[in-house]
Amino acid sequence: MSEISAKLKEAGLKITLPRVKILEILESNQGQHASAEDIYKMLMERGEEIGVATIYRVLTQCEQAGLVTRLQFEGDRSVFEIRVDDHHDHIVCVRCGHVEEFNDEVIEKRQQEVASEAGFTIEDHSMVLYGLCENCQNTPEV
Amino acid sequence: MSEISAKLKEAGLKITLPRVKILEILESNQGQHASAEDIYKMLMERGEEIGVATIYRVLTQCEQAGLVTRLQFEGDRSVFEIRVDDHHDHIVCVRCGHVEEFNDEVIEKRQQEVASEAGFTIEDHSMVLYGLCENCQNTPEV
DNA sequence: CTTAATGCAAACCGTTTGCATAGAT
DNA sequence: ATCTATGCAAACGGTTTGCATTAAG
């Protein structure tokens, strides 16, 4: 049984073709953050038959099962990534859209402290830095 | 001339009734993060005549002019706040929706460092912590 | 007077849902 | 055989846009 099937099973989700295909896409796409539409297009290009509704349903289920993370870089649409053990946050280039991942102990620790000072217990956080990537800094505006 | 009118003028925006009213709402609502619909309802209650389209247009313009900040706590809709000099981030209670603001030097500084390590120059960031506020920690689940 | 801002309603776009069919266990 | 997952198309909710009207400078 493939690793993906194993993950699905462990999560208590039936091993169906659409689920496997979507997770395969996300796996092969690691670090690139695909939107539902991206996934749809990629599957169509591969000649797969799938409806958008299924993609959203599968992504939502997998998110709840902890297999997938939903992110929101631009306000208008969600992007998804396969969930891996190590937590990370993101830096997005505002010009070309390139995304880098990072993880910083100092920040993570301070977040806990800041929250507890405010009387909160933290369950989660989202942090996105926006700026210009190395490439775009050295490229003139369009 | 009111302070709001002055801000608008400085931003190069004509001083129109809808703009003034919307900024007044945001000003009186400081720290409470109103959505476009919230603003619409508040204005209706006051017997003002205004269209949603105008609210969105005004908010977008004011955002671009730096008078207003757009935030996204839940994925589905934007909330807005009057922009004040001091930058801050947010902690949101996942149960009751209560929002606290905070600003942490350590985190801000590390963000710069982390970005520059990745070759980025930072222009902006969004950071939202999600958790349980003091009140909800001491209140049993519904 | 001239040009930009508003209101209205229709369009939009990403996402969700109802329902009949296909598929997994 | 049973019950869940899928595909399709229609619905949805927040936001945007086209256009005629109104108001600001």
mmCIF file of C-alpha atoms (C1' of nucleotides) in Angstrom, chain C residues 3-16:
data_model
loop_
_atom_site.group_PDB
_atom_site.id
_atom_site.type_symbol
_atom_site.label_atom_id
_atom_site.label_comp_id
_atom_site.label_asym_id
_atom_site.label_seq_id
_atom_site.Cartn_x
_atom_site.Cartn_y
_atom_site.Cartn_z
ATOM 1 C "C1'" DT C 3 -14.720 65.724 -13.235
ATOM 2 C "C1'" DA C 4 -14.904 62.460 -9.781
ATOM 3 C "C1'" DA C 5 -17.957 59.923 -6.396
ATOM 4 C "C1'" DT C 6 -22.272 57.562 -5.436
ATOM 5 C "C1'" DG C 7 -26.284 54.280 -5.663
ATOM 6 C "C1'" DC C 8 -28.307 50.595 -7.724
ATOM 7 C "C1'" DA C 9 -28.430 46.228 -9.680
ATOM 8 C "C1'" DA C 10 -26.185 42.958 -12.120
ATOM 9 C "C1'" DA C 11 -21.915 40.447 -12.564
ATOM 10 C "C1'" DC C 12 -18.114 37.896 -10.489
ATOM 11 C "C1'" DC C 13 -15.369 34.384 -8.312
ATOM 12 C "C1'" DG C 14 -14.142 31.209 -5.054
ATOM 13 C "C1'" DT C 15 -16.493 27.940 -2.448
ATOM 14 C "C1'" DT C 16 -20.484 25.063 -0.802
#
